[in-house]
Coordinates of N, CA and C in Angstrom, one line a residue:
M1 N 18.6 9.9 -6.3 CA 17.4 9.1 -6.2 C 17.3 8.1 -7.2
A2 N 17.9 8.3 -8.4 CA 17.8 7.3 -9.5 C 18.4 6.0 -9.1
N3 N 19.3 5.9 -8.1 CA 19.9 4.7 -7.7 C 19.1 3.9 -6.7
K4 N 18.0 4.5 -6.2 CA 17.1 3.8 -5.3 C 16.0 3.1 -6.1
R5 N 15.5 2.0 -5.5 CA 14.2 1.5 -6.1 C 13.1 1.8 -5.1
I6 N 12.1 2.4 -5.7 CA 11.0 2.9 -4.9 C 9.7 2.1 -5.2
L7 N 9.0 1.9 -4.1 CA 7.6 1.2 -4.2 C 6.6 2.3 -4.1
S8 N 5.8 2.6 -5.1 CA 4.7 3.6 -5.1 C 3.4 2.8 -4.9
V9 N 2.9 2.9 -3.7 CA 1.7 2.1 -3.2 C 0.5 2.7 -3.8
S10 N -0.2 2.0 -4.7 CA -1.4 2.5 -5.3 C -2.6 2.5 -4.4
L11 N -3.2 3.6 -4.0 CA -4.3 3.7 -3.1 C -5.6 3.3 -3.8
L12 N -5.6 3.1 -5.1 CA -6.8 2.6 -5.8 C -7.2 1.3 -5.3
S13 N -6.3 0.5 -4.7 CA -6.6 -0.8 -4.2 C -6.9 -0.8 -2.7
A14 N -6.8 0.3 -2.0 CA -6.9 0.4 -0.6 C -8.4 0.3 -0.2
D15 N -8.7 0.1 1.0 CA -10.0 0.1 1.6 C -10.5 1.6 1.8
F16 N -11.3 2.0 0.9 CA -11.7 3.5 1.0 C -12.5 3.8 2.3
S17 N -13.1 2.8 2.9 CA -13.8 3.1 4.1 C -12.9 3.2 5.3
N18 N -11.6 2.9 5.1 CA -10.7 3.0 6.2 C -9.3 3.5 5.7
L19 N -9.5 4.6 4.8 CA -8.3 5.0 4.1 C -7.2 5.6 5.0
T20 N -7.7 6.4 6.0 CA -6.7 7.0 6.9 C -5.8 5.9 7.6
Q21 N -6.5 4.9 8.1 CA -5.7 3.8 8.8 C -4.8 3.1 7.8
E22 N -5.3 2.9 6.6 CA -4.5 2.2 5.6 C -3.2 3.0 5.3
I23 N -3.3 4.3 5.2 CA -2.2 5.1 4.9 C -1.2 5.2 6.1
Q24 N -1.8 5.4 7.3 CA -1.0 5.5 8.5 C -0.2 4.2 8.8
T25 N -0.9 3.0 8.5 CA -0.2 1.7 8.7 C 1.1 1.6 7.9
I26 N 0.9 2.1 6.6 CA 2.1 2.0 5.7 C 3.1 3.0 6.1
E27 N 2.7 4.2 6.4 CA 3.7 5.3 6.7 C 4.5 4.9 8.0
Q28 N 3.8 4.3 9.0 CA 4.4 4.0 10.2 C 5.2 2.7 10.2
S29 N 5.2 2.0 9.0 CA 5.9 0.7 8.9 C 7.4 0.9 8.9
R30 N 7.9 2.2 8.6 CA 9.3 2.5 8.5 C 10.0 1.8 7.3
V31 N 9.3 1.3 6.4 CA 9.9 0.8 5.2 C 10.4 2.0 4.3
S32 N 11.6 1.9 3.9 CA 12.2 3.1 3.2 C 11.8 3.1 1.7
D33 N 11.9 4.3 1.1 CA 11.6 4.6 -0.3 C 10.2 4.1 -0.7
I34 N 9.2 4.7 0.0 CA 7.8 4.4 -0.3 C 7.1 5.7 -0.7
W35 N 6.4 5.7 -1.8 CA 5.5 6.7 -2.2 C 4.0 6.2 -2.1
F36 N 3.1 7.2 -2.2 CA 1.7 6.8 -2.4 C 1.3 7.3 -3.9
H37 N 0.8 6.3 -4.6 CA 0.4 6.5 -6.0 C -1.1 6.8 -6.0
I38 N -1.5 7.9 -6.6 CA -2.9 8.3 -6.6 C -3.4 8.5 -8.0
D39 N -4.4 7.7 -8.4 CA -4.9 7.7 -9.8 C -6.1 8.7 -9.8
V40 N -5.9 9.7 -10.7 CA -7.0 10.7 -10.9 C -7.6 10.3 -12.3
M41 N -8.9 10.0 -12.2 CA -9.6 9.5 -13.5 C -10.9 10.4 -13.7
D42 N -11.1 10.7 -15.0 CA -12.2 11.7 -15.3 C -13.4 11.0 -15.9
G43 N -13.5 9.7 -16.1 CA -14.6 9.1 -16.7 C -14.7 9.3 -18.2
H44 N -13.6 9.9 -18.8 CA -13.5 10.1 -20.3 C -12.3 9.4 -20.9
F45 N -11.1 9.8 -20.4 CA -9.9 9.1 -20.9 C -10.0 7.6 -20.4
V46 N -10.4 7.4 -19.2 CA -10.7 6.1 -18.7 C -12.1 6.1 -18.2
P47 N -12.8 4.9 -18.1 CA -14.2 4.9 -17.7 C -14.5 5.3 -16.3
E48 N -13.6 5.0 -15.4 CA -13.8 5.3 -14.0 C -13.6 6.7 -13.6
I49 N -14.2 7.1 -12.5 CA -14.0 8.4 -11.9 C -13.5 8.2 -10.5
Q50 N -12.3 8.9 -10.2 CA -11.7 8.5 -8.9 C -10.8 9.7 -8.4
F51 N -10.6 9.8 -7.1 CA -9.7 10.7 -6.4 C -9.6 12.1 -6.9
G52 N -10.6 12.9 -6.5 CA -10.6 14.3 -6.8 C -9.6 15.0 -5.9
A53 N -9.4 16.3 -6.2 CA -8.4 17.1 -5.5 C -8.7 17.2 -4.0
N54 N -9.9 17.2 -3.6 CA -10.2 17.3 -2.1 C -9.7 16.0 -1.4
I55 N -9.8 14.9 -2.1 CA -9.3 13.7 -1.5 C -7.7 13.7 -1.3
V56 N -7.1 14.2 -2.4 CA -5.6 14.4 -2.4 C -5.2 15.3 -1.3
R57 N -6.0 16.4 -1.1 CA -5.7 17.4 -0.1 C -5.8 16.7 1.3
A58 N -6.8 15.9 1.5 CA -7.0 15.2 2.8 C -5.9 14.2 3.0
I59 N -5.5 13.5 2.0 CA -4.4 12.5 2.1 C -3.1 13.2 2.5
R60 N -2.8 14.4 1.9 CA -1.6 15.2 2.2 C -1.6 15.5 3.7
K61 N -2.7 15.8 4.3 CA -2.8 16.1 5.7 C -2.4 15.0 6.7
I62 N -2.5 13.8 6.2 CA -2.2 12.6 7.1 C -0.9 11.9 6.8
T63 N -0.2 12.3 5.8 CA 1.1 11.7 5.5 C 2.1 12.7 5.0
N64 N 3.4 12.4 5.3 CA 4.5 13.2 4.8 C 5.2 12.5 3.6
L65 N 4.7 11.3 3.2 CA 5.3 10.6 2.1 C 5.0 11.2 0.8
P66 N 5.9 11.1 -0.2 CA 5.6 11.7 -1.5 C 4.3 11.2 -2.1
L67 N 3.5 12.1 -2.7 CA 2.3 11.8 -3.4 C 2.5 11.8 -4.9
D68 N 2.4 10.6 -5.5 CA 2.7 10.4 -6.9 C 1.3 10.4 -7.7
I69 N 1.0 11.6 -8.3 CA -0.3 11.7 -8.9 C -0.3 11.4 -10.4
H70 N -1.1 10.5 -10.7 CA -1.2 10.0 -12.1 C -2.5 10.5 -12.7
L71 N -2.4 11.5 -13.6 CA -3.5 12.2 -14.2 C -4.0 11.4 -15.4
M72 N -5.0 10.6 -15.2 CA -5.6 9.8 -16.3 C -6.8 10.6 -16.8
V73 N -6.6 11.8 -17.4 CA -7.6 12.7 -17.8 C -7.4 13.2 -19.2
N74 N -8.5 13.7 -19.8 CA -8.4 14.1 -21.2 C -7.7 15.5 -21.3
N75 N -7.9 16.3 -20.3 CA -7.3 17.7 -20.4 C -6.5 18.0 -19.2
P76 N -5.2 17.4 -19.1 CA -4.4 17.5 -17.9 C -4.0 19.0 -17.6
D77 N -4.0 19.8 -18.6 CA -3.5 21.2 -18.4 C -4.5 21.9 -17.5
R78 N -5.7 21.5 -17.4 CA -6.7 22.1 -16.5 C -6.6 21.6 -15.1
Q79 N -5.8 20.5 -14.9 CA -5.8 19.9 -13.6 C -4.4 20.0 -12.9
T80 N -3.4 20.4 -13.6 CA -2.0 20.3 -12.9 C -1.9 21.3 -11.8
E81 N -2.3 22.5 -11.9 CA -2.2 23.5 -10.8 C -3.1 23.1 -9.6
I82 N -4.3 22.5 -9.9 CA -5.2 22.1 -8.9 C -4.5 21.1 -8.0
Y83 N -3.9 20.1 -8.6 CA -3.3 18.9 -7.9 C -2.0 19.3 -7.3
A84 N -1.3 20.2 -7.9 CA -0.1 20.7 -7.3 C -0.4 21.4 -6.0
N85 N -1.4 22.3 -6.0 CA -1.9 23.0 -4.8 C -2.4 22.0 -3.7
A86 N -2.9 20.9 -4.2 CA -3.5 19.9 -3.2 C -2.4 19.1 -2.5
G87 N -1.2 19.2 -3.0 CA -0.1 18.5 -2.3 C 0.7 17.5 -3.1
A88 N 0.6 17.5 -4.4 CA 1.3 16.5 -5.2 C 2.8 16.8 -5.1
S89 N 3.5 15.6 -5.1 CA 5.0 15.7 -5.2 C 5.4 15.4 -6.6
W90 N 4.7 14.6 -7.3 CA 4.9 14.2 -8.7 C 3.5 14.3 -9.4
L91 N 3.6 14.9 -10.6 CA 2.4 14.9 -11.5 C 2.8 14.3 -12.8
S92 N 2.1 13.2 -13.2 CA 2.4 12.5 -14.4 C 1.2 12.6 -15.4
V93 N 1.5 12.9 -16.6 CA 0.4 13.1 -17.7 C 0.7 12.1 -18.8
H94 N -0.4 11.8 -19.5 CA -0.3 10.8 -20.6 C 0.1 11.5 -21.9
V95 N 1.1 10.9 -22.6 CA 1.4 11.3 -24.0 C 0.1 11.4 -24.8
E96 N -0.8 10.5 -24.6 CA -1.9 10.4 -25.5 C -2.9 11.5 -25.3
T97 N -2.8 12.3 -24.2 CA -3.8 13.3 -23.9 C -3.2 14.7 -24.1
C98 N -1.9 14.9 -24.3 CA -1.3 16.2 -24.3 C -1.0 16.7 -25.8
L99 N -1.7 17.7 -26.2 CA -1.5 18.3 -27.5 C -0.2 19.0 -27.6
H100 N 0.2 19.7 -26.5 CA 1.5 20.3 -26.4 C 2.3 19.8 -25.2
L101 N 2.9 18.6 -25.4 CA 3.4 17.9 -24.2 C 4.6 18.7 -23.5
Y102 N 5.5 19.3 -24.3 CA 6.6 20.0 -23.7 C 6.1 21.2 -22.9
R103 N 5.1 21.9 -23.4 CA 4.5 23.0 -22.7 C 3.9 22.5 -21.4
T104 N 3.2 21.4 -21.4 CA 2.6 20.9 -20.2 C 3.6 20.5 -19.2
I105 N 4.7 19.9 -19.6 CA 5.8 19.6 -18.7 C 6.4 20.8 -18.0
Q106 N 6.6 21.9 -18.8 CA 7.2 23.1 -18.3 C 6.2 23.8 -17.3
D107 N 4.9 23.7 -17.6 CA 4.0 24.2 -16.7 C 4.0 23.5 -15.3
I108 N 4.1 22.2 -15.4 CA 4.2 21.4 -14.1 C 5.5 21.8 -13.3
K109 N 6.6 22.0 -14.0 CA 7.8 22.4 -13.3 C 7.7 23.8 -12.7
K110 N 7.0 24.7 -13.3 CA 6.8 26.0 -12.8 C 6.0 25.9 -11.5
L111 N 5.3 24.8 -11.3 CA 4.5 24.6 -10.0 C 5.4 24.0 -8.9
H112 N 6.7 23.8 -9.2 CA 7.6 23.2 -8.3 C 7.2 21.8 -7.9
V113 N 6.8 21.1 -8.9 CA 6.4 19.7 -8.8 C 7.2 18.9 -9.8
N114 N 7.6 17.6 -9.5 CA 8.3 16.8 -10.4 C 7.4 16.4 -11.5
A115 N 7.9 16.3 -12.8 CA 7.0 16.0 -13.9 C 7.3 14.7 -14.5
G116 N 6.2 13.9 -14.7 CA 6.3 12.6 -15.3 C 5.5 12.5 -16.5
V117 N 5.8 11.6 -17.4 CA 5.1 11.3 -18.6 C 4.7 9.8 -18.7
V118 N 3.5 9.5 -19.1 CA 3.0 8.2 -19.1 C 2.8 7.7 -20.5
L119 N 3.1 6.4 -20.7 CA 2.9 5.7 -22.0 C 1.9 4.5 -21.8
N120 N 0.8 4.5 -22.5 CA 0.0 3.3 -22.5 C 0.7 2.1 -23.1
P121 N 0.2 0.9 -22.9 CA 0.9 -0.3 -23.4 C 1.1 -0.3 -24.9
A122 N 0.2 0.3 -25.7 CA 0.4 0.2 -27.1 C 1.2 1.5 -27.7
T123 N 1.5 2.4 -26.8 CA 2.2 3.6 -27.2 C 3.7 3.4 -27.3
P124 N 4.3 3.6 -28.5 CA 5.7 3.3 -28.6 C 6.6 4.2 -27.8
F125 N 7.8 3.7 -27.4 CA 8.7 4.4 -26.5 C 9.2 5.6 -27.1
V126 N 9.3 5.7 -28.4 CA 9.9 6.8 -29.1 C 9.1 8.1 -28.9
M127 N 7.9 8.0 -28.5 CA 7.0 9.2 -28.2 C 7.6 10.0 -27.1
I128 N 8.5 9.5 -26.3 CA 9.1 10.2 -25.2 C 10.4 10.9 -25.5
E129 N 11.0 10.6 -26.7 CA 12.3 11.1 -27.0 C 12.3 12.6 -27.1
P130 N 11.3 13.3 -27.7 CA 11.4 14.8 -27.8 C 11.4 15.5 -26.4
V131 N 11.0 14.8 -25.4 CA 10.9 15.5 -24.1 C 11.8 14.9 -23.0
I132 N 12.6 13.9 -23.4 CA 13.4 13.2 -22.4 C 14.3 14.1 -21.5
D133 N 14.8 15.2 -22.1 CA 15.6 16.1 -21.4 C 14.8 17.0 -20.4
A134 N 13.5 17.0 -20.5 CA 12.7 18.0 -19.7 C 12.0 17.3 -18.5
I135 N 12.0 16.0 -18.5 CA 11.1 15.3 -17.5 C 11.9 14.7 -16.4
D136 N 11.2 14.3 -15.3 CA 11.8 13.7 -14.2 C 11.5 12.2 -14.1
M137 N 10.5 11.7 -14.8 CA 10.1 10.3 -14.7 C 9.3 9.9 -16.0
V138 N 9.5 8.7 -16.4 CA 8.7 8.0 -17.4 C 7.9 6.9 -16.8
L139 N 6.6 6.8 -16.9 CA 5.8 5.8 -16.4 C 5.3 4.9 -17.5
A140 N 5.7 3.7 -17.6 CA 5.2 2.7 -18.6 C 4.1 1.9 -18.0
M141 N 2.9 2.0 -18.6 CA 1.8 1.2 -18.2 C 1.9 -0.3 -18.7
T142 N 1.8 -1.2 -17.8 CA 1.8 -2.6 -18.2 C 0.4 -3.3 -18.1
V143 N -0.6 -2.4 -17.9 CA -2.0 -2.8 -18.1 C -2.7 -1.6 -18.7
E144 N -3.9 -1.8 -19.2 CA -4.7 -0.7 -19.7 C -5.1 0.2 -18.5
P145 N -4.9 1.5 -18.6 CA -5.2 2.3 -17.5 C -6.7 2.4 -17.1
G146 N -6.9 2.5 -15.8 CA -8.3 2.8 -15.3 C -8.9 1.8 -14.3
F147 N -8.3 0.6 -14.2 CA -8.8 -0.4 -13.3 C -7.7 -1.1 -12.6
S148 N -7.9 -1.4 -11.3 CA -6.9 -2.2 -10.5 C -7.1 -3.7 -10.7
N149 N -6.1 -4.4 -10.3 CA -6.2 -5.9 -10.3 C -6.2 -6.5 -11.7
Q150 N -5.5 -5.9 -12.6 CA -5.4 -6.4 -14.0 C -4.1 -7.3 -14.1
K151 N -4.1 -8.1 -15.1 CA -2.9 -9.0 -15.3 C -1.8 -8.2 -16.1
F152 N -0.6 -8.4 -15.7 CA 0.6 -7.8 -16.3 C 0.6 -8.2 -17.8
I153 N 0.9 -7.2 -18.7 CA 1.0 -7.5 -20.1 C 2.5 -7.7 -20.5
P154 N 3.0 -8.9 -20.6 CA 4.4 -9.1 -20.8 C 5.0 -8.6 -22.1
S155 N 4.2 -8.3 -23.1 CA 4.7 -7.8 -24.3 C 5.2 -6.4 -24.2
V156 N 5.0 -5.7 -23.1 CA 5.5 -4.4 -22.8 C 6.9 -4.4 -22.4
L157 N 7.4 -5.5 -21.9 CA 8.8 -5.6 -21.4 C 9.9 -5.1 -22.4
P158 N 9.8 -5.4 -23.7 CA 10.8 -4.9 -24.6 C 10.8 -3.3 -24.7
K159 N 9.6 -2.7 -24.5 CA 9.5 -1.3 -24.5 C 10.2 -0.7 -23.3
I160 N 10.0 -1.4 -22.1 CA 10.6 -1.0 -20.9 C 12.2 -1.0 -21.0
R161 N 12.7 -2.0 -21.6 CA 14.1 -2.1 -21.8 C 14.6 -1.0 -22.8
E162 N 13.8 -0.7 -23.8 CA 14.2 0.4 -24.7 C 14.2 1.8 -23.9
L163 N 13.2 1.9 -23.1 CA 13.2 3.2 -22.3 C 14.4 3.3 -21.4
R164 N 14.8 2.1 -20.8 CA 16.0 2.2 -19.9 C 17.2 2.6 -20.7
R165 N 17.3 2.1 -21.9 CA 18.5 2.5 -22.8 C 18.4 4.0 -23.1
L166 N 17.2 4.4 -23.5 CA 17.0 5.8 -23.8 C 17.4 6.7 -22.7
I167 N 16.9 6.4 -21.5 CA 17.2 7.2 -20.3 C 18.7 7.2 -20.0
D168 N 19.3 6.1 -20.0 CA 20.7 6.0 -19.7 C 21.6 6.8 -20.7
K169 N 21.1 6.8 -22.0 CA 21.9 7.6 -23.0 C 21.6 9.1 -23.0
S170 N 20.4 9.4 -22.7 CA 20.0 10.8 -22.9 C 19.8 11.7 -21.6
N171 N 19.3 11.0 -20.5 CA 19.1 11.8 -19.3 C 19.0 10.8 -18.1
P172 N 20.2 10.4 -17.6 CA 20.2 9.4 -16.6 C 19.5 9.7 -15.3
S173 N 19.2 11.0 -15.1 CA 18.5 11.4 -13.8 C 17.0 11.0 -13.9
V174 N 16.5 10.7 -15.0 CA 15.0 10.3 -15.1 C 14.8 9.0 -14.5
L175 N 13.7 8.9 -13.7 CA 13.3 7.7 -13.1 C 12.4 6.9 -14.1
L176 N 12.6 5.6 -14.2 CA 11.8 4.7 -15.0 C 10.8 4.0 -14.1
A177 N 9.5 4.2 -14.3 CA 8.5 3.7 -13.4 C 7.6 2.7 -14.3
V178 N 7.0 1.8 -13.6 CA 6.1 0.8 -14.2 C 4.8 0.7 -13.4
D179 N 3.7 0.6 -14.0 CA 2.4 0.5 -13.3 C 1.5 -0.5 -13.9
G180 N 1.1 -1.5 -13.1 CA 0.2 -2.5 -13.6 C 0.6 -4.0 -13.5
G181 N -0.2 -4.7 -12.7 CA 0.1 -6.1 -12.6 C 1.4 -6.5 -11.9
I182 N 1.9 -5.6 -11.0 CA 3.2 -6.0 -10.4 C 2.9 -6.8 -9.1
N183 N 3.5 -8.0 -9.1 CA 3.4 -8.9 -8.0 C 4.8 -9.5 -7.7
L184 N 4.8 -10.5 -6.8 CA 6.1 -11.1 -6.5 C 6.7 -12.0 -7.6
E185 N 5.9 -12.2 -8.6 CA 6.4 -13.0 -9.8 C 6.9 -12.0 -10.9
T186 N 6.0 -11.1 -11.2 CA 6.3 -10.2 -12.4 C 7.4 -9.2 -12.0
I187 N 7.6 -8.9 -10.8 CA 8.6 -7.8 -10.4 C 10.0 -8.2 -10.8
D188 N 10.3 -9.5 -10.8 CA 11.7 -10.0 -11.2 C 12.1 -9.5 -12.5
D189 N 11.3 -9.6 -13.5 CA 11.6 -9.2 -14.9 C 11.8 -7.7 -15.0
L190 N 11.0 -6.9 -14.1 CA 11.1 -5.5 -14.1 C 12.4 -5.0 -13.5
V191 N 12.8 -5.7 -12.4 CA 14.1 -5.3 -11.8 C 15.2 -5.6 -12.8
A192 N 15.1 -6.7 -13.5 CA 16.2 -7.0 -14.5 C 16.2 -6.0 -15.6
A193 N 15.0 -5.4 -16.0 CA 14.9 -4.4 -17.0 C 15.4 -3.0 -16.6
G194 N 15.7 -2.9 -15.3 CA 16.2 -1.6 -14.9 C 15.2 -0.6 -14.4
V195 N 14.0 -1.1 -13.9 CA 13.0 -0.2 -13.4 C 13.4 0.4 -12.1
D196 N 13.0 1.7 -11.8 CA 13.3 2.4 -10.6 C 12.2 2.5 -9.7
V197 N 11.0 2.6 -10.2 CA 9.7 2.9 -9.4 C 8.7 1.8 -9.8
F198 N 8.2 1.1 -8.8 CA 7.2 0.0 -9.0 C 5.9 0.4 -8.4
V199 N 4.9 0.6 -9.2 CA 3.5 1.0 -8.7 C 2.8 -0.3 -8.4
A200 N 2.4 -0.5 -7.2 CA 1.7 -1.8 -6.8 C 0.6 -1.5 -5.9
G201 N -0.6 -2.1 -6.2 CA -1.8 -1.9 -5.3 C -2.3 -3.2 -4.8
S202 N -2.8 -4.0 -5.7 CA -3.5 -5.2 -5.3 C -2.6 -6.1 -4.5
T203 N -1.3 -6.2 -4.9 CA -0.4 -7.1 -4.1 C -0.1 -6.6 -2.7
V204 N -0.3 -5.3 -2.5 CA -0.1 -4.7 -1.2 C -1.4 -4.9 -0.3
F205 N -2.5 -4.6 -0.9 CA -3.8 -4.5 -0.1 C -4.7 -5.7 -0.1
D206 N -4.6 -6.6 -1.1 CA -5.7 -7.6 -1.3 C -5.6 -8.7 -0.3
K207 N -4.4 -9.2 0.0 CA -4.3 -10.3 0.9 C -3.2 -10.1 2.0
G208 N -3.5 -10.6 3.2 CA -2.5 -10.6 4.2 C -2.2 -9.2 4.8
N209 N -1.1 -9.1 5.5 CA -0.7 -7.8 6.1 C 0.0 -6.9 5.2
H210 N -0.5 -5.6 5.1 CA 0.1 -4.7 4.2 C 1.6 -4.5 4.3
V211 N 2.0 -4.4 5.5 CA 3.5 -4.1 5.7 C 4.3 -5.3 5.3
V212 N 3.8 -6.5 5.6 CA 4.5 -7.7 5.2 C 4.6 -7.8 3.7
N213 N 3.5 -7.5 3.0 CA 3.4 -7.5 1.6 C 4.4 -6.5 1.0
I214 N 4.5 -5.3 1.6 CA 5.4 -4.3 1.1 C 6.9 -4.7 1.3
K215 N 7.2 -5.3 2.4 CA 8.5 -5.7 2.7 C 8.9 -6.9 1.7
A216 N 8.0 -7.7 1.4 CA 8.3 -8.8 0.4 C 8.6 -8.2 -1.0
L217 N 7.8 -7.2 -1.4 CA 8.0 -6.6 -2.7 C 9.4 -5.9 -2.7
K218 N 9.6 -5.1 -1.6 CA 10.9 -4.4 -1.5 C 12.1 -5.3 -1.5
A219 N 12.0 -6.5 -0.9 CA 13.1 -7.4 -0.8 C 13.4 -7.9 -2.3
K220 N 12.4 -8.0 -3.1 CA 12.6 -8.4 -4.5 C 13.4 -7.4 -5.3
T221 N 13.4 -6.1 -4.9 CA 14.1 -5.0 -5.6 C 15.5 -4.9 -5.2
R222 N 16.0 -5.6 -4.2 CA 17.4 -5.4 -3.8 C 18.3 -6.2 -4.7
D223 N 19.5 -5.6 -5.0 CA 20.5 -6.2 -5.8 C 21.1 -7.4 -5.1

């Protein structure tokens, strides 16, 4: 899987009044290597409140694609089992919110879910070193978490390159993911930096045909 480039479509930018159709349109597009990225927000770690477990459970009923759950919450240990049971394929927690990060990762793995760790833009890449052998994915935020349609922060690119080097040296099976401001312009630098998973929402949903937009992004990821 680490040799594939994956587009994780962020449902935060979808039309909530027509969510079933939005999901089915993308699933039926037959575009390969697509996930759905679902942001869980508690109103504390980030200001917004979004996507509770009941919504994730409903989404799981209408799609077989992987559900990439991003826990933007202050106490992720209280949420991991809930979202695993709701149908998560991946659960990612923030370094900034985990008092015992290694333990949290092990608890996620016991739930038979892939474990990811997230770094905010200002969080140094070295924070991931102690757990690099235990995780399945690193997600680097290239915007401040909590809101869609933000501009890409280019100063995060050197950190992404350092993460690529760390992964290649220490645990090549780990996926390197990026979330925030990904569009047809910014994606080129991310491909060059060695990113595996691209979280995109606004570029998929805001203008034009969703499937056309996805295919345009996917085309940019090909060697």
